[in-house]
Tab-separated table of C-alpha atoms and ligand atoms in Angstrom:
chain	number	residue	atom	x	y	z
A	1	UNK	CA	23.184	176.475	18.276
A	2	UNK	CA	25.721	177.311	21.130
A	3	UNK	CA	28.776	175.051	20.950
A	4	UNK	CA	29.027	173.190	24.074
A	5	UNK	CA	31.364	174.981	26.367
A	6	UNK	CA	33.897	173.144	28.690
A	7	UNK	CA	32.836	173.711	32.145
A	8	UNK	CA	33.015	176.991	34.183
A	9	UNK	CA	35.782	177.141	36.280
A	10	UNK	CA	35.090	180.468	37.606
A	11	UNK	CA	31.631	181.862	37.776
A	12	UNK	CA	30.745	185.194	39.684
A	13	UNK	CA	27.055	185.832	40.180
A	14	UNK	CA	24.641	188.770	41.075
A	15	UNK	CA	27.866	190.572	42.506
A	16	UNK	CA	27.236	194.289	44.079
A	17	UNK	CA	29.918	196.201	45.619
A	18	UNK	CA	29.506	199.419	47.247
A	19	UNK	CA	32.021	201.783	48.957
A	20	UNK	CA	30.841	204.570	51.154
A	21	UNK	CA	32.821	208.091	51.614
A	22	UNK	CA	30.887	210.178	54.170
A	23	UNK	CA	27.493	210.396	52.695
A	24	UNK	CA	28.492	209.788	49.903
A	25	UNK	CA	28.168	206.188	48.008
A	26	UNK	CA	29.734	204.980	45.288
A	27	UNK	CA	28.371	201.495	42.966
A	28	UNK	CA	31.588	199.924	41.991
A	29	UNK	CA	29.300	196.348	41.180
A	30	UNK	CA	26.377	196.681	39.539
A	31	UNK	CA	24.522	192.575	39.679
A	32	UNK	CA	27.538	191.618	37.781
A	33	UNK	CA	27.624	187.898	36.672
A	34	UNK	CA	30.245	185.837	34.466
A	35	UNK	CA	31.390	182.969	33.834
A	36	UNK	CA	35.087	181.429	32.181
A	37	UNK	CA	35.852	178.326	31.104
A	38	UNK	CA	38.832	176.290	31.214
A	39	UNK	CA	41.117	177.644	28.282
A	40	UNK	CA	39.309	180.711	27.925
A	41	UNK	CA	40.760	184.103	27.422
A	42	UNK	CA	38.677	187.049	28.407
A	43	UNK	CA	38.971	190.833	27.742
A	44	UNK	CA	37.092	193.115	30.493
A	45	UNK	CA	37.387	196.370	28.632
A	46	UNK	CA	35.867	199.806	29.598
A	47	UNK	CA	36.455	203.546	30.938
A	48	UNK	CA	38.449	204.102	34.299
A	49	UNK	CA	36.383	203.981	37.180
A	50	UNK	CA	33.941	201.561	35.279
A	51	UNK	CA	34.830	199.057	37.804
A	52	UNK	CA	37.498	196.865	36.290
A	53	UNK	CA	39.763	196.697	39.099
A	54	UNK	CA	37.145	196.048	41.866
A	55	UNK	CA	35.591	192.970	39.719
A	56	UNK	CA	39.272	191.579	39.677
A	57	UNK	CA	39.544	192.322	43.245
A	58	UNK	CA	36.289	190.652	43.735
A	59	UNK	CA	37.293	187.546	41.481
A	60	UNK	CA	40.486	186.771	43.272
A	61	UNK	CA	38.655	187.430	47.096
A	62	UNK	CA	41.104	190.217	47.717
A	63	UNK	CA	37.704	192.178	48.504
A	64	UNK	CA	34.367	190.583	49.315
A	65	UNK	CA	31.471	191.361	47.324
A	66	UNK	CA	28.408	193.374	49.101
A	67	UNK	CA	25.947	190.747	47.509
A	68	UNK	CA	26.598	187.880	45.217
A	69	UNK	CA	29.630	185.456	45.306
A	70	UNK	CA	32.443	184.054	43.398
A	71	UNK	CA	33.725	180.509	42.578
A	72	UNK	CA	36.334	179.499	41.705
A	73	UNK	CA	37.137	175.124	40.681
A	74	UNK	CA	34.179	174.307	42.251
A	75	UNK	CA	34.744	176.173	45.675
A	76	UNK	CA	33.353	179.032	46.838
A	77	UNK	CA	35.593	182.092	47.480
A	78	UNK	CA	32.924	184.348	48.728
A	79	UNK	CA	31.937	185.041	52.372
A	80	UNK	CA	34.703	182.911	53.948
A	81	UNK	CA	36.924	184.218	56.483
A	82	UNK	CA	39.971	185.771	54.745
A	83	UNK	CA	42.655	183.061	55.759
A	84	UNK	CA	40.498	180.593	54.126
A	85	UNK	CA	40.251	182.903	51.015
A	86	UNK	CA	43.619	183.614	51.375
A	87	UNK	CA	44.405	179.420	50.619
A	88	UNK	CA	41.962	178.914	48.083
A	89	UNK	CA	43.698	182.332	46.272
A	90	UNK	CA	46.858	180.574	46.776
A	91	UNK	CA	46.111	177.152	45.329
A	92	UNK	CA	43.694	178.279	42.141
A	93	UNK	CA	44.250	181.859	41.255
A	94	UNK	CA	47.447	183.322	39.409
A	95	UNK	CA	47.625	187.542	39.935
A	96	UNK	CA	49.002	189.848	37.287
A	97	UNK	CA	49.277	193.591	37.816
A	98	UNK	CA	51.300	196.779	36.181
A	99	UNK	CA	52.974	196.886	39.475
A	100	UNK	CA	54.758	193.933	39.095
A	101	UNK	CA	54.173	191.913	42.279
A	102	UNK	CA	58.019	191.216	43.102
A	103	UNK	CA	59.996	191.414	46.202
A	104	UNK	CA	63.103	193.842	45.418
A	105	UNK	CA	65.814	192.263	47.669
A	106	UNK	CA	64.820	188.659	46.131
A	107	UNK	CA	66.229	186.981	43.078
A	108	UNK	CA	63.641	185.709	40.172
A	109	UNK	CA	63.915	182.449	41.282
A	110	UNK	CA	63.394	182.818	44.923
A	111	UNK	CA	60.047	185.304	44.407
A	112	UNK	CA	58.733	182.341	42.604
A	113	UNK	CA	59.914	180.078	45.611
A	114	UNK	CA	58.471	182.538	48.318
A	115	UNK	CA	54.899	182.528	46.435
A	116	UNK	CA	55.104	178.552	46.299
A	117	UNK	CA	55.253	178.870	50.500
A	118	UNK	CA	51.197	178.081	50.885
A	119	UNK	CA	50.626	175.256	48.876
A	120	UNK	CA	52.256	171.429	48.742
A	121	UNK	CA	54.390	170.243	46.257
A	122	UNK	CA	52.196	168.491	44.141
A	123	UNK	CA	50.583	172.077	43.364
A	124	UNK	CA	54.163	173.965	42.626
A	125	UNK	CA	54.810	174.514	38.865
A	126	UNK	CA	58.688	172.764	38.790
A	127	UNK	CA	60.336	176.347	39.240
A	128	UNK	CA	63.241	175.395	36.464
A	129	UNK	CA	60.367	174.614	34.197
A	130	UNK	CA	58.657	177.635	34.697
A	131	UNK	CA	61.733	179.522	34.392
A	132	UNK	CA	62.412	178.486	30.887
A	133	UNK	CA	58.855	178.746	29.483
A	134	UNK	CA	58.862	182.305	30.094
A	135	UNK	CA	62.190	183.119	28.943
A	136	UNK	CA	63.610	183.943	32.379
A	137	UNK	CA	66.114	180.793	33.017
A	138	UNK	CA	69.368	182.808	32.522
A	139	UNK	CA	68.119	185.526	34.903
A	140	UNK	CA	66.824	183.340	37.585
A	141	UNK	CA	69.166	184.689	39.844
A	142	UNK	CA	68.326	188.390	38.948
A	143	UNK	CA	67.305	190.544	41.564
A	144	UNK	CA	64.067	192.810	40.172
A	145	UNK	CA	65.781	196.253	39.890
A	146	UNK	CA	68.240	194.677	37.507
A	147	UNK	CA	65.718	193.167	34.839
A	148	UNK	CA	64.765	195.174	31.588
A	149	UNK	CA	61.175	196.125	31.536
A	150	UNK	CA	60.053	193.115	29.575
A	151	UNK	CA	61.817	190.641	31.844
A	152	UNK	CA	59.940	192.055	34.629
A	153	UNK	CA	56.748	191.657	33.301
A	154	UNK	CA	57.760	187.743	32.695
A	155	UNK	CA	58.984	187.926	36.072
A	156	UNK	CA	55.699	188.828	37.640
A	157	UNK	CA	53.904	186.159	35.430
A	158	UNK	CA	56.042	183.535	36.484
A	159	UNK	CA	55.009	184.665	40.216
A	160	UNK	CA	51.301	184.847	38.840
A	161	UNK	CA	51.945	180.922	37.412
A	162	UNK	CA	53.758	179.705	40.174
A	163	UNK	CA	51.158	177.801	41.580
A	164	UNK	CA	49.571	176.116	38.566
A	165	UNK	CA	46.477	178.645	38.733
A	166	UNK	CA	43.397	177.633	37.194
A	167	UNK	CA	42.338	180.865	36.941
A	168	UNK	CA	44.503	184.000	36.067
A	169	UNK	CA	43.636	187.264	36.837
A	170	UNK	CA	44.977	190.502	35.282
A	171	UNK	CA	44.950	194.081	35.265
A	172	UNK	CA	46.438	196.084	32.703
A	173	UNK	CA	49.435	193.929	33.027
A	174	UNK	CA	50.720	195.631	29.743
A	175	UNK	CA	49.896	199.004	30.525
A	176	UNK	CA	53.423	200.164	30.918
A	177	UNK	CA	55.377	197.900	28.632
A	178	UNK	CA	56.396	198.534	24.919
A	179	UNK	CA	54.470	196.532	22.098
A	180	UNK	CA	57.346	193.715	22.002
A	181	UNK	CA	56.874	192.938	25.427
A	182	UNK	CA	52.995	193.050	25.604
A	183	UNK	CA	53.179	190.850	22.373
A	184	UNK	CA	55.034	188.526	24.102
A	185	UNK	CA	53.372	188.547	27.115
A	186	UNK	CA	50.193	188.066	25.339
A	187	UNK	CA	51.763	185.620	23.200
A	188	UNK	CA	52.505	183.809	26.817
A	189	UNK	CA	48.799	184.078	27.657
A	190	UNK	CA	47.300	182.269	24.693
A	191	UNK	CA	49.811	179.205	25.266
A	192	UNK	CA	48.721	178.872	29.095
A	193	UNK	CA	45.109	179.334	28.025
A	194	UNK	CA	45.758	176.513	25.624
A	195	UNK	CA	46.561	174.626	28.310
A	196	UNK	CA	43.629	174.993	29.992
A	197	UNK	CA	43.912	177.758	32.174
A	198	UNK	CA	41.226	180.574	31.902
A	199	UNK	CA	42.132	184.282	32.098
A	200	UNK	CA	40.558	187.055	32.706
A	201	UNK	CA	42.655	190.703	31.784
A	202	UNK	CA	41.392	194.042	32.768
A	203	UNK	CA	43.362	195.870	29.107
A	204	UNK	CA	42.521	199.784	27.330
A	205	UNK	CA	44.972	197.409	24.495
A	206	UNK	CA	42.961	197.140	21.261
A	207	UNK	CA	45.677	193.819	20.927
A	208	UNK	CA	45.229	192.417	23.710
A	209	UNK	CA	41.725	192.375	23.648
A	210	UNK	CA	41.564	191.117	19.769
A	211	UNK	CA	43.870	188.244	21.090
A	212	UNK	CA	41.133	187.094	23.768
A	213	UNK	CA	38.231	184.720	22.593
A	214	UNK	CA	35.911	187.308	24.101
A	215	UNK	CA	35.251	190.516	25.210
A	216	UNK	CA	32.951	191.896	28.187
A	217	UNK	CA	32.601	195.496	28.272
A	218	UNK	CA	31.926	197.309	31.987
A	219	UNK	CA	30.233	200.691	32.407
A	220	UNK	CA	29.109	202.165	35.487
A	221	UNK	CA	29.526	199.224	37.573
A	222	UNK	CA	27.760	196.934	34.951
A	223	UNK	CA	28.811	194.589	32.902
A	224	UNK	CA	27.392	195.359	29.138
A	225	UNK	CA	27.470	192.403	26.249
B	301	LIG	P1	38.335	200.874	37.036
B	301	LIG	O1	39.326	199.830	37.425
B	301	LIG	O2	37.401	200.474	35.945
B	301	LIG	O3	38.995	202.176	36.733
B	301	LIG	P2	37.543	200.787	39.828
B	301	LIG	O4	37.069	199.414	40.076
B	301	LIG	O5	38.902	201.135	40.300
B	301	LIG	O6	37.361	201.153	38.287
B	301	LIG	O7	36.526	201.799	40.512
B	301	LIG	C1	35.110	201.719	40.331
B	301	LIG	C2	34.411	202.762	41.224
B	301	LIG	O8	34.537	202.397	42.580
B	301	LIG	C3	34.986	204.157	41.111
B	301	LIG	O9	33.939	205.073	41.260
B	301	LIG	C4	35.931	204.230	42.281
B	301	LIG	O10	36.094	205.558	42.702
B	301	LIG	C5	35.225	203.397	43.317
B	301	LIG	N1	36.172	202.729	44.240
B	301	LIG	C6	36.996	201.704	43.925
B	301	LIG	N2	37.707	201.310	45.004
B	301	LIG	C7	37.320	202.124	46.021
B	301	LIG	C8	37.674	202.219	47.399
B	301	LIG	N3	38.569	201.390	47.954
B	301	LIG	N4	37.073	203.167	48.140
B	301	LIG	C9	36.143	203.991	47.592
B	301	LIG	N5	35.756	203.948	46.318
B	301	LIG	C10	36.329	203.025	45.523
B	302	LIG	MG1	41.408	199.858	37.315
């Protein structure tokens, strides 16, 4: 028998996406359907242009699906006009990419700050706090271009966990980092999903994806077992 799962906090269902060139269409979403718990860590896995990045895209209501929907805590994400999606991304979901998502002419600190703008207090991770967890206090007043490759990849996280995210999304946030760093970082993930929050990482890392409690494999727009 199953054990009893904590409940989903993000569930996607029936999603299709489509993008059309011309005549020509391409299925990026296949009637793709998951669901994370709390805590959970999960692997998406599978060959480039298997549609990794447009689930993520999908999951975080950076793009809206063609057919299905996402939710995400309890709301949904899907079909909503984009400022709304825009706040409910804000509040609930934590993004990760290779590019890390930093603003060059800020410090650490104040990226974290600026990324705290669109929600209240009470759903701000302390920024000190933060800071310290991920190894980052004595260059909290960094700017980006002078942060070692592995501080930059805690500096995006810390961005991706500034608002307390239930969910965290992330693609290939390792991809360009050496094995100390993506250790680390992964090292980083398995605390916060002991603490409840689910993630979801888009990796080709054979160790990142042994480090998650499960693995979905994608393939022409589907997702496989
Ligand atoms: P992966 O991240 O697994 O490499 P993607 O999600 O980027 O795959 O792409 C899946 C498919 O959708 C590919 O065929 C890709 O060419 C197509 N696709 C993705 N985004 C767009 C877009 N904005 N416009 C047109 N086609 C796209
Ligand atoms: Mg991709």
């Amino acid at each position: 028998m199953e054990v009893t799962k904590a409940a989903a906090v993000l569930r996607a269902d029936g999603l299709h996406r489509f993008f059309h060139a011309g005549d020509d269409e391409a299925v990026a979403l296949r009637d793709v359907s998951l669901e994370v718990a709390a805590g959970e860590l999960v692997a998406v896995v599978g060959p480039s242009g298997s549609g990794k990045s447009t689930l993520l895209s999908v999951l975080a209501g950076l793009d809206e699906p063609d057919a299905g929907w996402v939710s995400i805590a309890g709301q949904r994400l899907s079909r909503r006009p984009e400022a709304e999606r825009a706040r409910l991304r804000a509040r609930h979901v934590g993004l990760l990419f290779q590019s890390a998502n930093l603003i060059e002419h800020l410090t650490v600190e104040q990226n974290v700050v600026v990324a705290q703008r669109f929600v209240g207090r009470a759903g701000r991770a302390p920024v000190g706090e933060l800071l310290e967890e991920l190894g980052l206090s004595s260059r909290r007043s960094s700017r980006p271009s002078e942060l070692s490759g592995g501080e930059g990849a805690r500096a995006g996280l810390a961005v991706a966990l500034a608002n307390r995210p239930e969910v965290l999304l992330a693609d290939e946030p390792t991809g360009e980092v050496d094995s100390a760093t993506e250790s680390r970082v992964l090292d980083l993930l398995r605390r916060r999903g002991d603490r409840g929050t689910a993630v979801i990482v888009v990796t080709h890392s054979d160790a990142v994806a042994a480090a998650c409690d499960r693995r979905v494999h994608m393939a022409d727009g589907r997702l496989v077992a």
